Amino acid sequence: MRATLSPSFTSSKMKSMFVLICNIAEIYAQHYVNKKDKIIEIDFKDILARYTNDVIANTAFGIQVDSLTDRENEFYVMGRDSTNFSKPWRKFTIFIFQAFPSIAKLLGLKILPDKVNDFFLNLVQDTIRMREEQNIKRPDMLGLLMEARKGQGKEFQTEKIEEASFAAVKEHLEENYTKLDLTDFDIASQVFVFFFAGFETVSTAMCFMAHELAINADVQRRLIEEIDENKPASGAPSYEIIANMEYLDMVVSETLRKWPINIATDRVVTKPYTIDPELPSEQPLHLEPNQNVMIPIFAIRWDPQNYENPEKFDPERFSSENRKNIDPYIYIPFGVGPRNCIGSRFALLEMKAVFFYLLSYFEIVPVEKTNVPIKISKSNITLTSENGFPLGLKRRNQ
Ligand code: HEM
């Protein structure tokens, strides 16, 4: 399945999806351009969650929603519910799935309520039926999976990926593409994986970036300069323009370094292995098959042995001179190896597009309610702030 989904994120697919993403980013920026307030105070978590929602609806499910104006549209409400990880029962079931997967299966535990499952399944089934009847082909993830079950879509497999961001992980595309025996339910589940894996992660990462820009005025100023230098005289920026903006890439890379939304990842041991001690005080660590090994991404990033002054937001760590000194196993914003994040390129473009548009018109500024330093939520299983991300948008040149 993974080999079949990976072509969603090759350069040509990304370029088609980038056009869809830019349209949405522009709508969001324009929405605030029309407001009269000198400083527009907003919870960035709210607007960036809506933006991420609309991007996924469009590029994964192939439907258009405008969650800024139609604030309680069903797609947004269902999506918000499915990715709310602060509910105690949900946290508990996720823990059981992770720690004791066979018990979770035996008990028939479900992470999501039936009404959410049914909503997304019906939506996908209806869209598939409509596309089949009207012979519609669209460059989104649903379209790709529909092609995969007909044994089409393999041509994307051989396409080379142009790496447009330092943080993007390597993808292995050349093997194992197969015609998949997919039911509508399988397709709905896969499209939903994109929602589940890509909603909270991207929207929260963008919130942290907005917060860092607000409190690091010099970084924001330099980024705005780069945006102004690259802004086309008319129309949307091209994929290539965004991909070649070095400082934007440095700021995004540092955001993902300082604020790893997935604070840890894990692997199951498949064969016995011993980690030898490095210090005289340490013992060898024997790993046995089926044991679960946690990789503490957050702790690795905030360890001063790995990053000098780790609490400092410093995009210079990722300048072209400095990035070659970064050990990829200490950075791992999207994990590592054959089970790394499938959506890294997509996430990076989504982040870059919205900041390109917002900072074309506004500066992001701290407001009275902005927490400095951020208070990290203790009740969420992913990294986020306790009190949202209250910040201001101030029209530039005022
Ligand atoms: C800033 C945003 C994101 C971050 C920080 C992030 C981070 C991660 C990390 C750390 C992993 C675990 C990798 C490993 O253990 O090696 C992962 C897995 C995954 N991510 Fe992301 N992710 C992001 C956005 C997305 C998006 C937008 C999508 C889909 C469109 C996505 C889909 C997935 C999937 C499907 C997996 C599981 C891969 C597998 O098990 O084969 N992620 N992500």
CSV table of C-alpha atoms and ligand atoms in Angstrom, one decimal:
chain,number,residue,atom,x,y,z
A,1,MET,CA,0.0,0.0,0.0
A,2,ARG,CA,2.8,2.4,0.9
A,3,ALA,CA,4.6,1.9,-2.4
A,4,THR,CA,1.3,2.8,-4.1
A,5,LEU,CA,0.6,5.9,-2.1
A,6,SER,CA,4.1,7.3,-2.3
A,7,PRO,CA,3.7,8.6,-5.9
A,8,SER,CA,1.2,11.1,-4.5
A,9,PHE,CA,4.1,13.1,-3.4
A,10,THR,CA,6.5,13.1,-6.4
A,11,SER,CA,7.4,16.5,-7.9
A,12,SER,CA,4.8,16.5,-10.7
A,13,LYS,CA,2.0,15.6,-8.2
A,14,MET,CA,3.2,18.2,-5.8
A,15,LYS,CA,3.2,20.8,-8.5
A,16,SER,CA,-0.4,20.1,-9.4
A,17,MET,CA,-1.4,20.1,-5.7
A,18,PHE,CA,0.6,23.2,-5.0
A,19,VAL,CA,-1.7,25.2,-7.3
A,20,LEU,CA,-4.7,24.0,-5.2
A,21,ILE,CA,-2.8,24.8,-1.9
A,22,CYS,CA,-1.9,28.3,-3.1
A,23,ASN,CA,-5.6,29.1,-4.0
A,24,ILE,CA,-6.6,28.3,-0.4
A,25,ALA,CA,-3.6,30.2,1.1
A,26,GLU,CA,-4.6,33.2,-0.9
A,27,ILE,CA,-8.2,33.0,0.2
A,28,TYR,CA,-7.1,32.9,3.8
A,29,ALA,CA,-4.8,35.9,3.5
A,30,GLN,CA,-7.4,37.9,1.5
A,31,HIS,CA,-10.0,37.2,4.2
A,32,TYR,CA,-8.0,39.3,6.7
A,33,VAL,CA,-6.9,42.0,4.1
A,34,ASN,CA,-10.5,43.1,4.0
A,35,LYS,CA,-10.7,43.7,7.8
A,36,LYS,CA,-10.4,47.3,9.1
A,37,ASP,CA,-8.7,46.6,12.5
A,38,LYS,CA,-5.2,47.9,12.9
A,39,ILE,CA,-4.2,44.7,14.6
A,40,ILE,CA,-6.4,41.7,14.0
A,41,GLU,CA,-6.2,39.5,17.0
A,42,ILE,CA,-6.8,35.9,16.3
A,43,ASP,CA,-6.1,32.4,17.7
A,44,PHE,CA,-3.8,31.1,15.0
A,45,LYS,CA,-4.6,27.6,16.0
A,46,ASP,CA,-8.2,28.2,14.8
A,47,ILE,CA,-7.3,29.7,11.4
A,48,LEU,CA,-4.4,27.4,10.7
A,49,ALA,CA,-6.5,24.3,11.6
A,50,ARG,CA,-9.2,25.6,9.2
A,51,TYR,CA,-6.6,26.2,6.5
A,52,THR,CA,-5.2,22.7,6.9
A,53,ASN,CA,-8.7,21.2,6.9
A,54,ASP,CA,-9.5,22.9,3.6
A,55,VAL,CA,-6.2,21.9,2.0
A,56,ILE,CA,-6.8,18.2,2.9
A,57,ALA,CA,-10.5,18.3,1.9
A,58,ASN,CA,-9.3,19.6,-1.5
A,59,THR,CA,-6.1,17.6,-2.2
A,60,ALA,CA,-7.0,14.3,-0.5
A,61,PHE,CA,-10.8,14.0,-0.7
A,62,GLY,CA,-11.3,16.2,-3.8
A,63,ILE,CA,-14.0,18.4,-2.3
A,64,GLN,CA,-14.0,22.2,-1.8
A,65,VAL,CA,-14.9,23.6,1.6
A,66,ASP,CA,-14.4,27.1,2.9
A,67,SER,CA,-14.1,26.7,6.7
A,68,LEU,CA,-13.3,30.4,7.3
A,69,THR,CA,-16.8,31.5,6.1
A,70,ASP,CA,-18.8,28.3,6.5
A,71,ARG,CA,-17.4,27.8,10.0
A,72,GLU,CA,-19.3,24.7,11.1
A,73,ASN,CA,-19.3,22.8,7.8
A,74,GLU,CA,-19.6,19.1,8.3
A,75,PHE,CA,-16.2,18.2,7.0
A,76,TYR,CA,-14.5,20.6,9.4
A,77,VAL,CA,-16.6,19.5,12.4
A,78,MET,CA,-16.0,15.8,11.7
A,79,GLY,CA,-12.3,16.3,11.1
A,80,ARG,CA,-11.9,18.4,14.3
A,81,ASP,CA,-13.6,15.7,16.3
A,82,SER,CA,-11.5,12.9,14.8
A,83,THR,CA,-8.2,14.7,15.6
A,84,ASN,CA,-9.0,15.9,19.0
A,85,PHE,CA,-6.4,14.0,21.0
A,86,SER,CA,-7.2,15.6,24.4
A,87,LYS,CA,-10.3,13.4,25.1
A,88,PRO,CA,-9.3,11.0,27.9
A,89,TRP,CA,-11.0,7.9,26.3
A,90,ARG,CA,-9.3,8.6,23.0
A,91,LYS,CA,-5.9,9.0,24.7
A,92,PHE,CA,-6.5,5.7,26.5
A,93,THR,CA,-7.5,3.8,23.3
A,94,ILE,CA,-4.5,5.1,21.4
A,95,PHE,CA,-2.2,4.0,24.3
A,96,ILE,CA,-3.7,0.5,24.2
A,97,PHE,CA,-3.4,0.3,20.4
A,98,GLN,CA,0.3,1.3,20.7
A,99,ALA,CA,1.3,-0.7,23.7
A,100,PHE,CA,-1.0,-3.8,23.4
A,101,PRO,CA,-2.2,-3.9,19.7
A,102,SER,CA,-3.5,-7.5,20.0
A,103,ILE,CA,-5.6,-6.7,23.1
A,104,ALA,CA,-7.0,-3.7,21.3
A,105,LYS,CA,-8.1,-5.9,18.4
A,106,LEU,CA,-9.5,-8.6,20.7
A,107,LEU,CA,-11.6,-6.0,22.6
A,108,GLY,CA,-12.7,-4.5,19.3
A,109,LEU,CA,-11.6,-1.0,20.4
A,110,LYS,CA,-12.2,1.9,18.1
A,111,ILE,CA,-10.3,5.2,18.1
A,112,LEU,CA,-13.0,7.1,16.3
A,113,PRO,CA,-16.8,7.1,16.9
A,114,ASP,CA,-19.0,5.4,14.3
A,115,LYS,CA,-20.6,8.7,13.1
A,116,VAL,CA,-17.2,10.0,12.1
A,117,ASN,CA,-16.2,6.8,10.4
A,118,ASP,CA,-19.5,6.7,8.5
A,119,PHE,CA,-19.2,10.3,7.5
A,120,PHE,CA,-15.9,9.9,5.8
A,121,LEU,CA,-16.8,6.5,4.3
A,122,ASN,CA,-20.0,7.9,2.7
A,123,LEU,CA,-18.2,11.0,1.5
A,124,VAL,CA,-15.5,8.9,-0.3
A,125,GLN,CA,-18.0,6.4,-1.7
A,126,ASP,CA,-20.2,9.2,-3.1
A,127,THR,CA,-17.2,11.0,-4.7
A,128,ILE,CA,-15.9,7.7,-6.2
A,129,ARG,CA,-19.3,6.9,-7.7
A,130,MET,CA,-19.7,10.5,-9.1
A,131,ARG,CA,-16.2,10.4,-10.6
A,132,GLU,CA,-16.7,7.0,-12.2
A,133,GLU,CA,-20.1,7.9,-13.6
A,134,GLN,CA,-18.7,11.2,-15.1
A,135,ASN,CA,-15.3,9.9,-15.9
A,136,ILE,CA,-13.6,12.6,-13.9
A,137,LYS,CA,-9.8,12.4,-13.3
A,138,ARG,CA,-8.4,14.7,-10.7
A,139,PRO,CA,-4.7,15.0,-9.4
A,140,ASP,CA,-5.6,14.3,-5.8
A,141,MET,CA,-5.0,11.3,-3.5
A,142,LEU,CA,-8.4,9.9,-4.0
A,143,GLY,CA,-7.8,9.9,-7.8
A,144,LEU,CA,-4.5,8.1,-7.3
A,145,LEU,CA,-6.0,5.3,-5.3
A,146,MET,CA,-8.8,4.9,-7.8
A,147,GLU,CA,-6.1,4.5,-10.5
A,148,ALA,CA,-4.2,2.1,-8.3
A,149,ARG,CA,-7.1,-0.3,-8.1
A,150,LYS,CA,-7.4,-0.3,-11.9
A,151,GLY,CA,-3.6,-1.0,-12.1
A,152,GLN,CA,-2.9,2.5,-13.5
A,153,GLY,CA,-0.7,5.2,-12.0
A,154,LYS,CA,2.5,3.3,-12.2
A,155,GLU,CA,4.1,6.0,-14.4
A,156,PHE,CA,4.6,8.2,-11.4
A,157,GLN,CA,6.7,5.6,-9.8
A,158,THR,CA,9.8,6.1,-12.0
A,159,GLU,CA,9.7,9.9,-11.7
A,160,LYS,CA,12.6,11.5,-9.9
A,161,ILE,CA,11.9,13.7,-6.9
A,162,GLU,CA,13.5,17.1,-6.9
A,163,GLU,CA,14.2,17.8,-3.2
A,164,ALA,CA,12.7,21.3,-2.5
A,165,SER,CA,13.3,21.4,1.3
A,166,PHE,CA,16.1,20.4,3.6
A,167,ALA,CA,13.8,18.7,6.0
A,168,ALA,CA,12.1,16.4,3.4
A,169,VAL,CA,12.8,12.8,3.9
A,170,LYS,CA,14.0,10.4,1.2
A,171,GLU,CA,11.3,8.3,-0.4
A,172,HIS,CA,11.9,4.9,-2.0
A,173,LEU,CA,9.7,4.8,-5.1
A,174,GLU,CA,11.1,2.3,-7.4
A,175,GLU,CA,9.9,-0.9,-5.9
A,176,ASN,CA,6.7,-2.9,-5.3
A,177,TYR,CA,4.1,-1.0,-7.1
A,178,THR,CA,1.2,-3.4,-7.4
A,179,LYS,CA,-2.4,-3.4,-8.7
A,180,LEU,CA,-4.3,-3.3,-5.4
A,181,ASP,CA,-7.4,-5.1,-4.7
A,182,LEU,CA,-9.0,-2.1,-2.9
A,183,THR,CA,-12.6,-1.8,-1.8
A,184,ASP,CA,-14.2,1.6,-1.3
A,185,PHE,CA,-13.7,1.1,2.4
A,186,ASP,CA,-9.9,0.6,1.9
A,187,ILE,CA,-9.7,3.7,-0.2
A,188,ALA,CA,-11.7,5.7,2.4
A,189,SER,CA,-9.4,4.4,5.1
A,190,GLN,CA,-6.2,5.4,3.2
A,191,VAL,CA,-7.5,8.9,2.4
A,192,PHE,CA,-8.5,9.3,6.0
A,193,VAL,CA,-4.9,8.4,7.1
A,194,PHE,CA,-3.8,11.5,5.3
A,195,PHE,CA,-6.3,13.5,7.4
A,196,PHE,CA,-5.4,11.8,10.6
A,197,ALA,CA,-1.6,12.0,10.1
A,198,GLY,CA,-1.5,15.4,8.3
A,199,PHE,CA,-4.0,17.6,10.1
A,200,GLU,CA,-2.8,18.1,13.7
A,201,THR,CA,0.9,17.9,12.7
A,202,VAL,CA,0.9,20.5,10.0
A,203,SER,CA,-1.5,22.9,11.6
A,204,THR,CA,0.4,22.9,14.9
A,205,ALA,CA,3.8,23.2,13.3
A,206,MET,CA,2.5,26.3,11.5
A,207,CYS,CA,1.3,27.7,14.8
A,208,PHE,CA,4.7,27.3,16.4
A,209,MET,CA,6.3,29.0,13.3
A,210,ALA,CA,3.8,31.9,13.6
A,211,HIS,CA,4.7,32.3,17.3
A,212,GLU,CA,8.4,32.2,16.7
A,213,LEU,CA,8.1,34.9,13.9
A,214,ALA,CA,6.0,37.1,16.2
A,215,ILE,CA,8.6,37.0,19.0
A,216,ASN,CA,11.7,37.1,16.7
A,217,ALA,CA,11.2,40.3,14.8
A,218,ASP,CA,14.6,40.2,13.1
A,219,VAL,CA,13.9,36.7,11.6
A,220,GLN,CA,10.4,37.8,10.4
A,221,ARG,CA,11.9,41.0,8.8
A,222,ARG,CA,14.4,38.9,6.9
A,223,LEU,CA,11.8,36.5,5.8
A,224,ILE,CA,9.5,39.3,4.6
A,225,GLU,CA,12.4,40.7,2.6
A,226,GLU,CA,12.9,37.4,0.9
A,227,ILE,CA,9.2,37.1,0.1
A,228,ASP,CA,9.2,40.6,-1.4
A,229,GLU,CA,12.2,39.8,-3.5
A,230,ASN,CA,10.5,36.7,-4.9
A,231,LYS,CA,6.9,37.9,-5.2
A,232,PRO,CA,5.8,37.7,-8.9
A,233,ALA,CA,4.4,40.9,-10.4
A,234,SER,CA,1.0,39.2,-10.7
A,235,GLY,CA,-0.5,35.9,-9.9
A,236,ALA,CA,0.6,33.1,-7.6
A,237,PRO,CA,4.2,32.1,-6.9
A,238,SER,CA,5.3,29.0,-8.8
A,239,TYR,CA,6.3,25.8,-7.1
A,240,GLU,CA,9.9,26.6,-8.1
A,241,ILE,CA,9.8,30.1,-6.6
A,242,ILE,CA,8.8,28.7,-3.2
A,243,ALA,CA,11.1,25.7,-3.5
A,244,ASN,CA,14.1,28.1,-4.1
A,245,MET,CA,13.5,30.4,-1.2
A,246,GLU,CA,16.4,29.6,1.1
A,247,TYR,CA,15.6,31.6,4.2
A,248,LEU,CA,12.0,30.4,4.2
A,249,ASP,CA,13.4,26.8,4.1
A,250,MET,CA,15.7,27.7,7.0
A,251,VAL,CA,12.9,29.1,9.1
A,252,VAL,CA,10.6,26.1,8.5
A,253,SER,CA,13.5,23.6,9.2
A,254,GLU,CA,14.3,25.4,12.5
A,255,THR,CA,10.6,25.4,13.5
A,256,LEU,CA,10.5,21.6,13.0
A,257,ARG,CA,13.8,21.3,14.9
A,258,LYS,CA,12.6,23.2,17.9
A,259,TRP,CA,9.0,22.0,17.9
A,260,PRO,CA,8.7,18.3,17.0
A,261,ILE,CA,5.0,17.8,16.9
A,262,ASN,CA,5.5,14.1,17.1
A,263,ILE,CA,7.5,14.1,20.3
A,264,ALA,CA,8.5,10.4,19.8
A,265,THR,CA,8.3,7.6,17.3
A,266,ASP,CA,8.7,3.9,17.8
A,267,ARG,CA,9.9,0.6,16.2
A,268,VAL,CA,9.2,-3.0,16.9
A,269,VAL,CA,12.3,-5.2,17.3
A,270,THR,CA,12.4,-7.9,14.6
A,271,LYS,CA,15.6,-9.7,15.6
A,272,PRO,CA,17.8,-9.9,18.7
A,273,TYR,CA,20.2,-7.0,18.9
A,274,THR,CA,22.6,-5.7,21.6
A,275,ILE,CA,23.5,-2.0,22.0
A,276,ASP,CA,26.9,-1.9,23.5
A,277,PRO,CA,27.8,0.5,26.3
A,278,GLU,CA,29.7,3.6,25.4
A,279,LEU,CA,30.6,4.7,29.0
A,280,PRO,CA,32.1,2.6,31.8
A,281,SER,CA,29.0,3.2,33.9
A,282,GLU,CA,26.6,1.7,31.3
A,283,GLN,CA,25.4,-1.8,30.8
A,284,PRO,CA,24.8,-3.5,27.4
A,285,LEU,CA,21.1,-3.3,26.4
A,286,HIS,CA,19.7,-6.5,24.9
A,287,LEU,CA,16.7,-6.1,22.6
A,288,GLU,CA,14.4,-9.1,21.9
A,289,PRO,CA,11.9,-9.6,19.0
A,290,ASN,CA,8.5,-7.9,19.5
A,291,GLN,CA,9.8,-5.4,22.1
A,292,ASN,CA,8.8,-1.8,21.4
A,293,VAL,CA,11.6,0.8,21.2
A,294,MET,CA,10.7,4.4,21.7
A,295,ILE,CA,12.8,7.1,20.0
A,296,PRO,CA,12.4,10.3,22.0
A,297,ILE,CA,12.6,12.9,19.2
A,298,PHE,CA,11.8,15.9,21.5
A,299,ALA,CA,14.6,14.9,24.0
A,300,ILE,CA,17.1,14.5,21.2
A,301,ARG,CA,16.3,18.0,19.8
A,302,TRP,CA,16.5,19.8,23.2
A,303,ASP,CA,19.7,18.1,24.3
A,304,PRO,CA,22.5,20.8,24.4
A,305,GLN,CA,24.9,18.0,23.4
A,306,ASN,CA,23.1,17.8,20.0
A,307,TYR,CA,22.1,21.5,19.5
A,308,GLU,CA,23.9,24.4,21.1
A,309,ASN,CA,21.5,26.6,23.0
A,310,PRO,CA,18.5,24.4,22.0
A,311,GLU,CA,15.8,26.7,23.3
A,312,LYS,CA,17.0,29.5,20.9
A,313,PHE,CA,15.0,29.8,17.7
A,314,ASP,CA,17.9,30.1,15.3
A,315,PRO,CA,17.3,29.5,11.6
A,316,GLU,CA,21.1,30.0,11.0
A,317,ARG,CA,21.6,26.4,12.1
A,318,PHE,CA,20.1,25.5,8.6
A,319,SER,CA,22.0,27.9,6.5
A,320,SER,CA,23.7,26.4,3.4
A,321,GLU,CA,27.1,26.5,5.3
A,322,ASN,CA,25.8,25.0,8.5
A,323,ARG,CA,23.3,22.4,7.4
A,324,LYS,CA,26.0,20.0,6.2
A,325,ASN,CA,27.1,19.7,9.9
A,326,ILE,CA,23.7,18.5,11.0
A,327,ASP,CA,23.6,14.8,11.7
A,328,PRO,CA,20.4,13.5,10.0
A,329,TYR,CA,19.8,11.0,12.8
A,330,ILE,CA,19.7,13.9,15.3
A,331,TYR,CA,17.3,16.0,13.2
A,332,ILE,CA,14.7,13.4,12.0
A,333,PRO,CA,11.7,15.8,11.7
A,334,PHE,CA,9.8,13.3,9.7
A,335,GLY,CA,11.3,10.1,11.1
A,336,VAL,CA,13.8,7.8,9.3
A,337,GLY,CA,14.0,4.7,7.0
A,338,PRO,CA,11.4,2.9,5.1
A,339,ARG,CA,8.6,3.8,7.5
A,340,ASN,CA,9.4,7.6,7.5
A,341,CYS,CA,6.6,10.2,7.0
A,342,ILE,CA,5.0,9.8,3.7
A,343,GLY,CA,3.7,13.4,3.6
A,344,SER,CA,6.9,15.4,4.4
A,345,ARG,CA,7.0,17.2,1.0
A,346,PHE,CA,3.3,17.9,1.1
A,347,ALA,CA,3.5,19.3,4.7
A,348,LEU,CA,6.5,21.5,3.9
A,349,LEU,CA,4.8,23.1,0.9
A,350,GLU,CA,1.6,23.6,2.8
A,351,MET,CA,3.5,25.5,5.5
A,352,LYS,CA,5.5,27.6,3.0
A,353,ALA,CA,2.5,28.6,0.9
A,354,VAL,CA,0.5,30.0,3.8
A,355,PHE,CA,3.4,32.1,5.2
A,356,PHE,CA,4.3,33.3,1.8
A,357,TYR,CA,0.7,34.8,1.4
A,358,LEU,CA,0.2,36.0,5.0
A,359,LEU,CA,3.6,37.8,5.2
A,360,SER,CA,3.0,39.4,1.8
A,361,TYR,CA,0.3,41.5,3.5
A,362,PHE,CA,0.9,41.3,7.2
A,363,GLU,CA,3.4,41.2,10.0
A,364,ILE,CA,2.6,38.6,12.7
A,365,VAL,CA,2.9,40.4,16.1
A,366,PRO,CA,2.5,39.3,19.8
A,367,VAL,CA,-0.6,40.5,21.6
A,368,GLU,CA,-1.4,40.7,25.2
A,369,LYS,CA,-2.6,37.1,25.5
A,370,THR,CA,0.5,35.7,23.7
A,371,ASN,CA,2.4,33.4,26.1
A,372,VAL,CA,6.1,34.0,26.2
A,373,PRO,CA,7.5,31.5,26.7
A,374,ILE,CA,4.8,29.1,25.4
A,375,LYS,CA,3.1,26.9,28.0
A,376,ILE,CA,3.2,23.4,26.6
A,377,SER,CA,0.0,21.4,27.0
A,378,LYS,CA,0.2,18.5,29.4
A,379,SER,CA,-3.1,17.0,28.3
A,380,ASN,CA,-2.4,16.4,24.6
A,381,ILE,CA,-0.5,13.5,23.1
A,382,THR,CA,1.1,15.7,20.5
A,383,LEU,CA,3.1,18.8,21.2
A,384,THR,CA,1.0,21.9,21.4
A,385,SER,CA,0.5,25.0,23.5
A,386,GLU,CA,-1.8,25.0,26.6
A,387,ASN,CA,-3.7,28.2,25.6
A,388,GLY,CA,-3.8,28.2,21.9
A,389,PHE,CA,-1.7,30.6,19.8
A,390,PRO,CA,-3.2,34.1,20.3
A,391,LEU,CA,-1.3,36.4,18.0
A,392,GLY,CA,-2.0,39.5,15.9
A,393,LEU,CA,-1.9,40.3,12.2
A,394,LYS,CA,-0.7,43.9,11.6
A,395,ARG,CA,-1.0,45.3,8.1
A,396,ARG,CA,2.4,45.9,6.7
A,397,ASN,CA,3.5,49.5,6.1
A,398,GLN,CA,1.2,51.0,8.6
B,1,HEM,C1,4.8,19.0,9.9
B,1,HEM,C2,4.0,18.0,9.6
B,1,HEM,C3,4.4,16.5,9.9
B,1,HEM,C4,5.3,16.0,10.7
B,1,HEM,C5,6.2,16.7,11.7
B,1,HEM,C6,5.2,14.6,10.6
B,1,HEM,C7,6.0,13.7,11.3
B,1,HEM,C8,5.9,12.3,11.1
B,1,HEM,C9,6.8,11.4,11.9
B,1,HEM,C10,7.8,11.7,12.9
B,1,HEM,C11,6.4,10.1,11.5
B,1,HEM,C12,7.0,8.8,12.0
B,1,HEM,C13,8.1,8.4,11.0
B,1,HEM,C14,9.0,7.3,11.6
B,1,HEM,O1,8.7,6.7,12.6
B,1,HEM,O2,10.1,7.1,11.0
B,1,HEM,C15,5.3,10.2,10.5
B,1,HEM,C16,4.7,9.2,9.9
B,1,HEM,C17,3.7,9.3,9.0
B,1,HEM,N1,3.2,10.5,8.4
B,1,HEM,FE1,3.8,12.4,8.9
B,1,HEM,N2,4.3,14.3,9.6
B,1,HEM,C18,3.7,15.4,9.2
B,1,HEM,C19,2.8,15.6,8.2
B,1,HEM,C20,2.2,14.5,7.5
B,1,HEM,C21,1.3,14.7,6.4
B,1,HEM,C22,0.8,16.0,5.8
B,1,HEM,C23,0.9,13.4,6.0
B,1,HEM,C24,0.0,13.0,4.9
B,1,HEM,C25,-0.4,13.8,3.9
B,1,HEM,C26,1.6,12.5,6.8
B,1,HEM,C27,1.5,11.1,6.7
B,1,HEM,C28,2.2,10.2,7.5
B,1,HEM,C29,2.0,8.8,7.4
B,1,HEM,C30,1.0,8.0,6.6
B,1,HEM,C31,2.9,8.2,8.4
B,1,HEM,C32,3.1,6.7,8.7
B,1,HEM,C33,4.1,6.2,7.7
B,1,HEM,C34,4.3,4.7,7.8
B,1,HEM,O3,4.1,4.1,8.9
B,1,HEM,O4,4.7,4.0,6.8
B,1,HEM,N3,2.4,13.2,7.7
B,1,HEM,N4,5.1,11.6,10.3
